[in-house]
Short mmCIF file of C-alpha atoms in Angstrom, two decimals:
data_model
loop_
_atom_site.label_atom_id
_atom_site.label_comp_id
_atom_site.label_asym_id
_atom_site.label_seq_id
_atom_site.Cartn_x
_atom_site.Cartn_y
_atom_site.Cartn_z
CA UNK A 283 -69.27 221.50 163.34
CA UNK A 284 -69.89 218.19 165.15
CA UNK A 285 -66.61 217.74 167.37
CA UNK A 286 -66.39 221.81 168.41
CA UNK A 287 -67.79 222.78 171.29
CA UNK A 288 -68.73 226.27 172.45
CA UNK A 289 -68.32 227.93 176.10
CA UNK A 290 -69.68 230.86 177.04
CA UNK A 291 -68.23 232.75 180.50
CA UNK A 292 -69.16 237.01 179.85
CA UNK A 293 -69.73 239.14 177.30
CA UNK A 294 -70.22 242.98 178.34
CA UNK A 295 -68.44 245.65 180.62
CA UNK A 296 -70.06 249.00 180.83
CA UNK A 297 -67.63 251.47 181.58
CA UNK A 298 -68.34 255.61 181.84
CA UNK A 299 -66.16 257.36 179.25
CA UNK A 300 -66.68 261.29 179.29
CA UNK A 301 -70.21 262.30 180.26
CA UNK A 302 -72.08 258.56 178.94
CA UNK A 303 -72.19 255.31 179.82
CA UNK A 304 -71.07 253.19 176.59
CA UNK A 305 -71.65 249.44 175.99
CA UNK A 306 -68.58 248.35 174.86
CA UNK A 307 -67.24 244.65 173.83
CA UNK A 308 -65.05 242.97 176.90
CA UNK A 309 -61.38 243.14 176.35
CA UNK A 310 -61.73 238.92 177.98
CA UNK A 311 -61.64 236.14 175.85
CA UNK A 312 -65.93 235.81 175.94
CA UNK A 313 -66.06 232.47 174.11
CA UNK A 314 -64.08 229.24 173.29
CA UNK A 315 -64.44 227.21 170.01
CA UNK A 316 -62.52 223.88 169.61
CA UNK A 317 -61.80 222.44 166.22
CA UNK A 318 -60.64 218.90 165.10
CA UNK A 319 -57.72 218.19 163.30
CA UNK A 320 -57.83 216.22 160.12
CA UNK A 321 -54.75 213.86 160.80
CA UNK A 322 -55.08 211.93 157.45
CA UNK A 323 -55.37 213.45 154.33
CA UNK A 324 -52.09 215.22 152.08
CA UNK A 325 -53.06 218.56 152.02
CA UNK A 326 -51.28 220.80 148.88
CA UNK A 327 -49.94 223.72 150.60
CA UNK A 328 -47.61 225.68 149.07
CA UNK A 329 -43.33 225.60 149.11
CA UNK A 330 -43.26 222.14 150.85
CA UNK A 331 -43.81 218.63 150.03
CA UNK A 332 -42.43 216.27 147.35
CA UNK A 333 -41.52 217.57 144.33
CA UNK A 334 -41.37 216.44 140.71
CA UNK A 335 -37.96 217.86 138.37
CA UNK A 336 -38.33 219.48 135.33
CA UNK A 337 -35.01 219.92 133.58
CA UNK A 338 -33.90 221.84 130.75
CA UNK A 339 -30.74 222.01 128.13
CA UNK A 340 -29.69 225.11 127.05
CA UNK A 341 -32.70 226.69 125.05
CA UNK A 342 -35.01 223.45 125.04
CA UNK A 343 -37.38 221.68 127.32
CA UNK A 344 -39.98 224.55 127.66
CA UNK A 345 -42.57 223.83 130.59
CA UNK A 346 -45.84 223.14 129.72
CA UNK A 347 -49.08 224.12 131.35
CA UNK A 348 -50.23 220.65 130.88
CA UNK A 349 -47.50 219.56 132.60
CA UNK A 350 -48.02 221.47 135.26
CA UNK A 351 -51.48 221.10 135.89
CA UNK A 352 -50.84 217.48 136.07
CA UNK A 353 -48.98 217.84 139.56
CA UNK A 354 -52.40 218.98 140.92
CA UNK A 355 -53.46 215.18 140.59
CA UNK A 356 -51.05 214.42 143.43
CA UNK A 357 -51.25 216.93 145.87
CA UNK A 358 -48.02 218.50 144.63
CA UNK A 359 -46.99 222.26 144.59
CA UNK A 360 -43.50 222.33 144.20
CA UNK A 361 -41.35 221.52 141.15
CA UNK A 362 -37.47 221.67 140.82
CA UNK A 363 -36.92 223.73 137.91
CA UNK A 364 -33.29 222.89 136.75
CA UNK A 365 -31.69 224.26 134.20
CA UNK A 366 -28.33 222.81 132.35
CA UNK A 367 -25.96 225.66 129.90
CA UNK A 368 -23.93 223.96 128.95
CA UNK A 369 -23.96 225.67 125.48
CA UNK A 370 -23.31 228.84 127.34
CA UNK A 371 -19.52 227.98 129.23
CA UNK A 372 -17.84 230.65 127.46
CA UNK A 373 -20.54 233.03 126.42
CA UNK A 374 -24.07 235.47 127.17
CA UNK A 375 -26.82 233.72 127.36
CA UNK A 376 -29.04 234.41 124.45
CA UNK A 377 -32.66 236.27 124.49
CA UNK A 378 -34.34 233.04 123.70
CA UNK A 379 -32.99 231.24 126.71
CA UNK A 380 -34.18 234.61 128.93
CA UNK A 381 -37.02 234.73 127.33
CA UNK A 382 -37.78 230.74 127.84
CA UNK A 383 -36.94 230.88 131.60
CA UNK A 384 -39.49 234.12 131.56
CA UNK A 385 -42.24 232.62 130.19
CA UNK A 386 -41.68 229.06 132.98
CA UNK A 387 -42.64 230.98 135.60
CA UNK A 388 -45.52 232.89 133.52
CA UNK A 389 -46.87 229.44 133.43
CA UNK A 390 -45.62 228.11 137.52
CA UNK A 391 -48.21 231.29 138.40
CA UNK A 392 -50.48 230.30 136.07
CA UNK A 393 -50.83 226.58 137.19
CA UNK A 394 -50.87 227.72 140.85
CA UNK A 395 -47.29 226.05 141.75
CA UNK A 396 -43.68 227.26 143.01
CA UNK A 397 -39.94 226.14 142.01
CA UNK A 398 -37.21 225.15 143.84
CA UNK A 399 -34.21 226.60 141.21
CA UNK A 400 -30.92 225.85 140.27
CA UNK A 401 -28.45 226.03 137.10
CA UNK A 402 -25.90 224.10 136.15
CA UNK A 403 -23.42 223.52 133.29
CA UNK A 404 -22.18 219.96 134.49
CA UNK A 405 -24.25 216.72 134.03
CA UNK A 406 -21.37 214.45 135.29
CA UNK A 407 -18.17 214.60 137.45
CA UNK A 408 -15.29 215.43 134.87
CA UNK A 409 -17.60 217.65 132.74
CA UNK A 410 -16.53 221.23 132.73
CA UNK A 411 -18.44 223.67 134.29
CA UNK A 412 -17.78 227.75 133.22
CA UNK A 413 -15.03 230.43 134.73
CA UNK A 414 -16.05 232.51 137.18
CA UNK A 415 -16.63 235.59 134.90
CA UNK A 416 -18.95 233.53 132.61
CA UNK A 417 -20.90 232.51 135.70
CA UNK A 418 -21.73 235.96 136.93
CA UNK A 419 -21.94 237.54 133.85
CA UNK A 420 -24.84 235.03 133.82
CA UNK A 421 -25.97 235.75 136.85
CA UNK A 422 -26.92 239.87 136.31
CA UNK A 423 -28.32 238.85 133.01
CA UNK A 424 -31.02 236.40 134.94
CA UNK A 425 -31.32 239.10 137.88
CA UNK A 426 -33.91 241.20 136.03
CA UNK A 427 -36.10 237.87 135.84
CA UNK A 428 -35.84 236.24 139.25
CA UNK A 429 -36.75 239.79 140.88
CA UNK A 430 -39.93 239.94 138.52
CA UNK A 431 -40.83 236.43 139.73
CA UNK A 432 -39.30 235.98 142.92
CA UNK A 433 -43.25 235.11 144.02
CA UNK A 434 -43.33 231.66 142.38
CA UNK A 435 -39.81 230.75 143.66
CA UNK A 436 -39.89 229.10 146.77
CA UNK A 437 -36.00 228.62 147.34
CA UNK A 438 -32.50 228.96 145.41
CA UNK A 439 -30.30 226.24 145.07
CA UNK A 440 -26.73 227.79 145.07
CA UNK A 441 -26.17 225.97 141.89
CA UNK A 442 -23.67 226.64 138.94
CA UNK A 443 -20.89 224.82 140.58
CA UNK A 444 -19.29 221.17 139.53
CA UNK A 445 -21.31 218.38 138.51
CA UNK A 446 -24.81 218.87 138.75
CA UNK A 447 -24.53 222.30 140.13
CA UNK A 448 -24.16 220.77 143.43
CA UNK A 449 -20.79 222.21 144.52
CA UNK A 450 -18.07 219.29 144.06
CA UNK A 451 -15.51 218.18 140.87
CA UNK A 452 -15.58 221.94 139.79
CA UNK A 453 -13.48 222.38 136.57
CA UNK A 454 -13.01 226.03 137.58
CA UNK A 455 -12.06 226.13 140.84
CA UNK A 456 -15.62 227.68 141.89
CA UNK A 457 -16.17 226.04 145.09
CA UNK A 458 -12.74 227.81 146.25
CA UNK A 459 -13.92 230.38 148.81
CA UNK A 460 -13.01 233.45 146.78
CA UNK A 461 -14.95 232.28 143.85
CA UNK A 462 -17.51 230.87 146.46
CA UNK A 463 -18.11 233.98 148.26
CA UNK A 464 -18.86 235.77 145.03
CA UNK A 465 -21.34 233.49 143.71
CA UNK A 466 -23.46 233.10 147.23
CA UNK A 467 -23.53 236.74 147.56
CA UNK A 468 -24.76 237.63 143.80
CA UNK A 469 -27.10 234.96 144.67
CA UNK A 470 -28.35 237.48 147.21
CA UNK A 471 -27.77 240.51 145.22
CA UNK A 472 -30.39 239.45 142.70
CA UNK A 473 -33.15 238.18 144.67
CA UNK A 474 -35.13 240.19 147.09
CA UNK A 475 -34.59 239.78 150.50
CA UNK A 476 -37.81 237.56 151.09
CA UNK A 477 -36.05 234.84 149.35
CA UNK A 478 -33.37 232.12 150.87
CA UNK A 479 -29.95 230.81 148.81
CA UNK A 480 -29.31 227.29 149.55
CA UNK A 481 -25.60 225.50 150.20
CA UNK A 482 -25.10 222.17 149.65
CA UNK A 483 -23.17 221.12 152.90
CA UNK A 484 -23.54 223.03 156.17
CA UNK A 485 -19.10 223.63 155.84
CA UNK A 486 -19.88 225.69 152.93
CA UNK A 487 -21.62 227.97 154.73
CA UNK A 488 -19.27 228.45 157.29
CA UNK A 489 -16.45 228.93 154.81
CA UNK A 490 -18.73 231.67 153.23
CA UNK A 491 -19.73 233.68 156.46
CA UNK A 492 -16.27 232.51 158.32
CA UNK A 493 -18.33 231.16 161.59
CA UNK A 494 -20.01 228.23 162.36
CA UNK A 495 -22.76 229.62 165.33
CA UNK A 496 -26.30 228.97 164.37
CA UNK A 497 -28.81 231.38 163.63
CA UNK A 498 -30.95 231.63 166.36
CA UNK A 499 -34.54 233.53 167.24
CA UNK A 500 -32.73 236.76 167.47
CA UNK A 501 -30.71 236.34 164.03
CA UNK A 502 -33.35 234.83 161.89
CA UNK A 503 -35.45 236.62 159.59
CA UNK A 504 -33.35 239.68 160.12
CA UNK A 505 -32.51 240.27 155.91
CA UNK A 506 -29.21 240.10 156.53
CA UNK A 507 -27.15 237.77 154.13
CA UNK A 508 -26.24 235.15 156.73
CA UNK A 509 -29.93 234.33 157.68
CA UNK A 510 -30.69 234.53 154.20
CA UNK A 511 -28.76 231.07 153.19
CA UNK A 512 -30.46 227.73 153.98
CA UNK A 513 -29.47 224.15 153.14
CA UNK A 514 -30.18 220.93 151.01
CA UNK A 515 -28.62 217.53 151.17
CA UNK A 516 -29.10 215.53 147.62
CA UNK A 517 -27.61 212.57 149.12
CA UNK A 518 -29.86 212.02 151.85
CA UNK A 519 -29.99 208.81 154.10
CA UNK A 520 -27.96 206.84 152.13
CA UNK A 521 -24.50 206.20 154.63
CA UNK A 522 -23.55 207.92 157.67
CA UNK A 523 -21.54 210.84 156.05
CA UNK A 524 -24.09 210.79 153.39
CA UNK A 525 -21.65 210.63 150.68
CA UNK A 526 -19.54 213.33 152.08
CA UNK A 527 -21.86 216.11 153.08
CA UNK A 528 -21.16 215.64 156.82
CA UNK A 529 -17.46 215.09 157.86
CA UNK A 530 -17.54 216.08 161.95
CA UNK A 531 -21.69 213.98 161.59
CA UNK A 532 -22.39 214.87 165.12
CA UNK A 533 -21.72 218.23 165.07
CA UNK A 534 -22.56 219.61 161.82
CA UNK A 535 -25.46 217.43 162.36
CA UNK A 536 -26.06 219.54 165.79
CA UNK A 537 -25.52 223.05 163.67
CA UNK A 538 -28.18 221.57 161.37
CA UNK A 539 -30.71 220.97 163.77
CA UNK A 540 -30.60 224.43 165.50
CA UNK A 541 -30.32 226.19 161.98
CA UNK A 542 -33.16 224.90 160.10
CA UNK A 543 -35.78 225.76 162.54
CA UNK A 544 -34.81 229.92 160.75
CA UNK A 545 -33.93 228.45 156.88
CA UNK A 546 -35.25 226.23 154.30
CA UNK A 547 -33.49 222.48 153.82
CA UNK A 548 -34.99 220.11 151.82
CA UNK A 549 -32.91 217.60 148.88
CA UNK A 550 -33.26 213.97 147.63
CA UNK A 551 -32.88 210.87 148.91
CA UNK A 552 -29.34 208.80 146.49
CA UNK A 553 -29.39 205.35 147.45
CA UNK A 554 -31.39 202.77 149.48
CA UNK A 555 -29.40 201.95 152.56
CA UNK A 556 -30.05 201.28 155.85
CA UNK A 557 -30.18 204.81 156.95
CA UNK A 558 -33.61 205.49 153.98
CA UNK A 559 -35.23 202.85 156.48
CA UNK A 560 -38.62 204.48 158.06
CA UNK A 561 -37.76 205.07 161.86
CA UNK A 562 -34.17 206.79 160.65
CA UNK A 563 -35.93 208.86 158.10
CA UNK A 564 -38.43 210.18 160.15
CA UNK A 565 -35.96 210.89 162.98
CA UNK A 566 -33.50 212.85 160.65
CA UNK A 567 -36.71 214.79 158.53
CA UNK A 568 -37.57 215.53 162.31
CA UNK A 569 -34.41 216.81 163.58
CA UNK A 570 -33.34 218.31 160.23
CA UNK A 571 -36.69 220.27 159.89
CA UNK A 572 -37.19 219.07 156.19
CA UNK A 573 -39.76 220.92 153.65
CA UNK A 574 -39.10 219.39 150.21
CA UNK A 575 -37.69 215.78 148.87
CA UNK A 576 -37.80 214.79 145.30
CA UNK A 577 -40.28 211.97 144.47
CA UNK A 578 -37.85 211.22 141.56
CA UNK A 579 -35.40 210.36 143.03
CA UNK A 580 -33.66 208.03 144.49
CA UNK A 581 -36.28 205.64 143.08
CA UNK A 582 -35.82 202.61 145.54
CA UNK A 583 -35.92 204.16 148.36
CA UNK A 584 -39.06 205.93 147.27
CA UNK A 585 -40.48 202.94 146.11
CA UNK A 586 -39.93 200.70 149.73
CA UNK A 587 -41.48 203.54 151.23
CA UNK A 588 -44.70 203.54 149.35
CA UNK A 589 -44.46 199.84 149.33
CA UNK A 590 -44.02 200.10 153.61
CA UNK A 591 -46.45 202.98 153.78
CA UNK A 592 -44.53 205.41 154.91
CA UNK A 593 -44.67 207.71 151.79
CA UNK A 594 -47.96 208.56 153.20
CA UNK A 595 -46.37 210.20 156.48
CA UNK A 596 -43.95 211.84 154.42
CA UNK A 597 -46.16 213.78 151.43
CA UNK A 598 -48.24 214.77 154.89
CA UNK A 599 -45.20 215.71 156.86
CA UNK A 600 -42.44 217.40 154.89
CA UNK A 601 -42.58 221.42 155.99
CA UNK A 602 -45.28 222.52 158.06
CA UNK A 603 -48.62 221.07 158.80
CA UNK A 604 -50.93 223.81 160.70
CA UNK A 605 -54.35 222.72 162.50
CA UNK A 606 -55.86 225.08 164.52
CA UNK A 607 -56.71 223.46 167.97
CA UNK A 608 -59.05 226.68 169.69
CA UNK A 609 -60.22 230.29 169.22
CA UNK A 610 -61.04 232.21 172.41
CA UNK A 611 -62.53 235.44 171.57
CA UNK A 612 -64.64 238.35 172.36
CA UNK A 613 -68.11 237.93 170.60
CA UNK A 614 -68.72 241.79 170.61
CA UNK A 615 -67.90 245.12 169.77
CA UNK A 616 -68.82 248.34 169.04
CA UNK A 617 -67.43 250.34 166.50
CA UNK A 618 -64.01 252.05 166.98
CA UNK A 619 -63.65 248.86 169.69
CA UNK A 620 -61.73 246.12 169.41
CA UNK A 621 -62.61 242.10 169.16
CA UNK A 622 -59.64 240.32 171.26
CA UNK A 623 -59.07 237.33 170.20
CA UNK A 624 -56.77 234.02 170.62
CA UNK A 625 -55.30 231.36 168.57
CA UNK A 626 -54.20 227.93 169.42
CA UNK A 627 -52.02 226.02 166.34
CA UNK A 628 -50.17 222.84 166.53
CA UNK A 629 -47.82 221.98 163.78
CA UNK A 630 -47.37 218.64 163.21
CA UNK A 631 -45.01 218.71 160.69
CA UNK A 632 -41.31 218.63 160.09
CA UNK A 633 -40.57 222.51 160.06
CA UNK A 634 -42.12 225.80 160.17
CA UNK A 635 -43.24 227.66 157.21
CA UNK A 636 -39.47 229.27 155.62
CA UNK A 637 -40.83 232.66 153.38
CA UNK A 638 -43.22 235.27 154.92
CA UNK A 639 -46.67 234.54 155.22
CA UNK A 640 -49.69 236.40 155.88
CA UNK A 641 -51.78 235.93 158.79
CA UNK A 642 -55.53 237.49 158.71
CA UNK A 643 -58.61 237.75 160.37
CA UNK A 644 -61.76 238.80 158.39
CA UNK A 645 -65.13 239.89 159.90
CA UNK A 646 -67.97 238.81 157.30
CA UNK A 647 -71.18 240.61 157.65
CA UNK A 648 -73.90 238.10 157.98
CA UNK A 649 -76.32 240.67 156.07
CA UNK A 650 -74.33 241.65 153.23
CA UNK A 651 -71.55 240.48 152.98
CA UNK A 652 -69.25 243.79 154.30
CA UNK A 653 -65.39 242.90 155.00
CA UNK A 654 -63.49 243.83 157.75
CA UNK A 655 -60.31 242.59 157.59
CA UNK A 656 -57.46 242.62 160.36
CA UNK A 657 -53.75 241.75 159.50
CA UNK A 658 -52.27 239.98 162.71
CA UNK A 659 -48.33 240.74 163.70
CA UNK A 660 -47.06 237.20 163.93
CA UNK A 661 -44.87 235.92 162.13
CA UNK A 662 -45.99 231.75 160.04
CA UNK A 663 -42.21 231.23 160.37
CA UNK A 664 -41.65 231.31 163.84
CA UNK A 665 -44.43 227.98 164.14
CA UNK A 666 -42.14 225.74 164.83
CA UNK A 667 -42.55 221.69 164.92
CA UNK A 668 -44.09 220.18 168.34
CA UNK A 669 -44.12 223.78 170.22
CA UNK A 670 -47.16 225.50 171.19
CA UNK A 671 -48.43 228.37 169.23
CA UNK A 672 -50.56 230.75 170.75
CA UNK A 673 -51.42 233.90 168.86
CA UNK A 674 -52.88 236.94 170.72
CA UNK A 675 -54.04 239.66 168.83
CA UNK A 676 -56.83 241.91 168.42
CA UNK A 677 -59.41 243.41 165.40
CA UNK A 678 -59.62 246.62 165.50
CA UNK A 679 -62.90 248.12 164.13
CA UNK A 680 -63.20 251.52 162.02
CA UNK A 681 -65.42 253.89 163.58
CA UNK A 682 -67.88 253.44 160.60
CA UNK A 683 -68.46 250.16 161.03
CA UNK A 684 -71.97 248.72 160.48
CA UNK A 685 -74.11 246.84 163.39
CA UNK A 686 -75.08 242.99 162.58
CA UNK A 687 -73.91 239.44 163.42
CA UNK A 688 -70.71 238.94 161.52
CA UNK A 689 -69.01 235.21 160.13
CA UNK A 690 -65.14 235.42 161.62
CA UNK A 691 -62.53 233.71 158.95
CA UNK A 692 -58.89 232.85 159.20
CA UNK A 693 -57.22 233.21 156.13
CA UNK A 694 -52.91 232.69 155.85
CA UNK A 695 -52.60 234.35 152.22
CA UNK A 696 -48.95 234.52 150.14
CA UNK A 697 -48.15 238.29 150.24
CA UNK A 698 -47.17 238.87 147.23
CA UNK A 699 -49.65 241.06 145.39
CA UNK A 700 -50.00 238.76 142.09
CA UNK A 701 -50.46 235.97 144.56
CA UNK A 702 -52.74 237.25 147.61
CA UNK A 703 -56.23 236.35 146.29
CA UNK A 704 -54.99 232.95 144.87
CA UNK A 705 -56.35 230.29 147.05
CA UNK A 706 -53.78 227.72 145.61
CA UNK A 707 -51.23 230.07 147.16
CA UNK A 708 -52.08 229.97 150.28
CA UNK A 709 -52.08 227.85 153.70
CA UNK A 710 -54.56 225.07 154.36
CA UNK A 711 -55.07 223.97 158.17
CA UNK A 712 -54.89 220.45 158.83
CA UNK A 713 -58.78 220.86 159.98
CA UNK A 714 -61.91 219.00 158.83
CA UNK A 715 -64.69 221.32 157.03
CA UNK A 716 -63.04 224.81 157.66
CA UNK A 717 -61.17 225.27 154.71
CA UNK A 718 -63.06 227.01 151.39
CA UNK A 719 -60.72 226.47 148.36
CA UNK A 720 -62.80 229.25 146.22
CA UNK A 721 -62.26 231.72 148.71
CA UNK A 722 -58.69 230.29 150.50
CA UNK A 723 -60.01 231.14 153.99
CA UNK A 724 -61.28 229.30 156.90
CA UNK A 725 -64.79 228.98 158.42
CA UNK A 726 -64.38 229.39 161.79
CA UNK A 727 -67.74 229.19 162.52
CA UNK A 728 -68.17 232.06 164.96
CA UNK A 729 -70.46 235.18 165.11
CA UNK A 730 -69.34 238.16 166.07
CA UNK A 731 -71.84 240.96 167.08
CA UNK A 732 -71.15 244.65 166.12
CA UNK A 733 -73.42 246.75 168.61
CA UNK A 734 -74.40 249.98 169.19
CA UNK A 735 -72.94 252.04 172.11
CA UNK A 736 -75.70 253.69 173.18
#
């Protein structure tokens, strides 16, 4: 690696254990690796960036994996699968609209990408959308299906509600907060508890849960149904209310800011205003932790930003973006000892990670080619923006283990089990020449010794 450097300070401790003296590795931090960050390039990580829409009527508009594939030429991961219906207002939805929504995310896991999701039945204010009973009646019928592939959807729009599905000109009363409550919380019924429900305005929340305190380190991540419900804003920088999703701006704004360090917001810019200019943007992605915008839409305000060059910023900055600064770590062990070790990450970008993420440490025998991997305890979405991250941890080697030199690799895999040996699901660091897309784990170009103790 030509910017890391390597310092040495000790490396043994004999110690007498019973009746022999055993050369064990040092529980200090032996050696220091540094690693540049690659501050430049879009890197396609997974549940985060811009996003392309794919939108279906009622029983039509199949995905394609052509279509899909396609993405991969710019960077993108993410799609916003929405579908419209309409045909279904007043009755079950039929086994070949199930079984098209099935076979979409067949094909999401088969192209390597994720959805943001929502349904609708309204395509414009004064179009009807479907009673209550119609709507959850829909609802368990599509539960079966979003638990079986709740690994390819990133996030839940709330959906089903008024034009667009984005919860305003309801024909059916569904944003009142009976019929409100009832449709968040079958949201949350049917999908595991790994997976977030987003609200269109941060007052709908607090009309579902009945309090307006943020959720905070303690709260987050805790399953429960309140930490479970994130946000998105499909106006986006285009006045000061934006079009009525703020009414008290400064402090729903505030609420906002603390809550989306714990759950996902993302949306779409509406209209190019003063407020889509560059500095505003990146001050409101900043302080509104943003992991998704739609490249769609709205189209001039996309547009002056690639013209400006500030698209670029954004496709590198929306979500996280991880580079691992240092590794200090014990460069020996003997079996049944442990190799101490600690990580340094900055994130750079505009929020942490939002589902659970893997974090692992694999020893790779130099010789041939034994694993020994090590699952670390923290958690990807407590790495907040612009706050140090320092991981301390340790590998704990099985008794059995075999002497050599061994490669050490980072590796930040998706957990589900139909997704864990993707690479395409899971996390690239923002680092030059560690990252092995056939493999989906970083080089960290240190040896590790497994001794004998005698």
């Amino acid at each position: 690696m030509a910017n890391a450097t390597i310092r040495r300070t000790t490396a043994w401790v004999l110690f007498a254990q019973t009746t022999c003296l055993c050369l064990l590795a040092c529980t200090s931090l032996a050696a220091e690796k540094t690693y540049p960050a690659d501050a430049r390039h879009d890197i396609p990580n997974p549940e985060r960036g811009l996003y392309t829409q794919f939108t279906s009527q009622a029983e039509a508009d199949p995905l394609t994996l052509e279509g899909l594939q396609a993405l991969q030429a710019d960077n993108m991961t993410l799609i916003l699968r929405m579908y419209y219906l309409k045909t279904f207002r007043g009755r079950a939805l039929t086994e070949k609209q199930l079984n098209m929504i099935q076979n979409d995310f067949m094909l999401m896991r088969e192209a390597g990408v994720k959805c943001v999701l929502r349904f609708a039945y309204s395509q414009a204010i004064g179009e009807p959308d479907a009673p209550i009973d119609i709507v959850l009646n829909h609802m368990d019928q599509l539960t079966p299906i979003l638990r079986e592939n709740a690994d390819v959807i990133a996030t839940v729009q709330s959906g089903f509600v008024g034009a667009w599905g984005e919860w305003h000109a309801s024909t059916n009363d569904l944003a009142e907060p009976e019929n409100a409550n009832k449709i968040v919380h079958k949201w949350l019924d049917a999908l595991p508890t790994t997976r977030t429900v987003q609200l269109r305005t941060p007052r709908q929340k607090w009309m579902v849960f009945g309090h307006k305190t943020p959720l905070d380190a303690d709260t987050a991540f805790a399953g429960t149904p309140i930490a479970r419900v994130g946000h998105h804003n499909d106006c986006f920088l285009s006045s000061d209310t934006d079009v009525g999703t703020y009414e008290d701006i400064d402090n729903e704004k505030k609420y906002l800011h603390l809550e989306t360090r714990f759950v996902p917001m993302g949306g779409e810019t509406c209209a190019k205003a003063a407020y889509s200019e560059p500095d505003n943007a990146r001050k409101e992605m900043q302080s509104l932790h943003f992991s998704y915008l739609n490249l769609g839409y709205h189209p001039e305000v996309i547009n002056t930003w690639r013209d400006n060059g500030y698209l670029d910023e954004v496709k590198r900055r929306l979500g996280y973006r991880l580079h691992l600064d240092s590794i200090n770590y014990s460069d020996a062990a003997a079996p049944g000892g442990t190799v101490e070790v600690q990580l340094n990450i900055t994130n750079t970008g505009f929020a942490a990670p939002y589902n659970p993420r893997a974090v692992e440490l694999i020893l790779v025998s130099n010789e041939d080619g034994t694993e020994y991997t090590t699952t670390l305890t923290d958690d990807p979405r407590t790495w907040l923006p612009d706050t140090p991250i320092t991981i301390n941890d340790s590998l704990n080697l099985p008794i059995g283990a075999k002497h050599g030199s061994y490669s050490l690799f980072l590796a930040l895999p998706d957990p589900e089990p139909a997704l864990s040996d993707r690479p395409e699901y899971a996390i690239q660091l923002a680092n030059t020449d560690l990252w092995d897309p056939a493999t989906g784990r970083h080089d960290l170009g240190v040896t590790i010794n497994i001794i004998s103790q005698e």
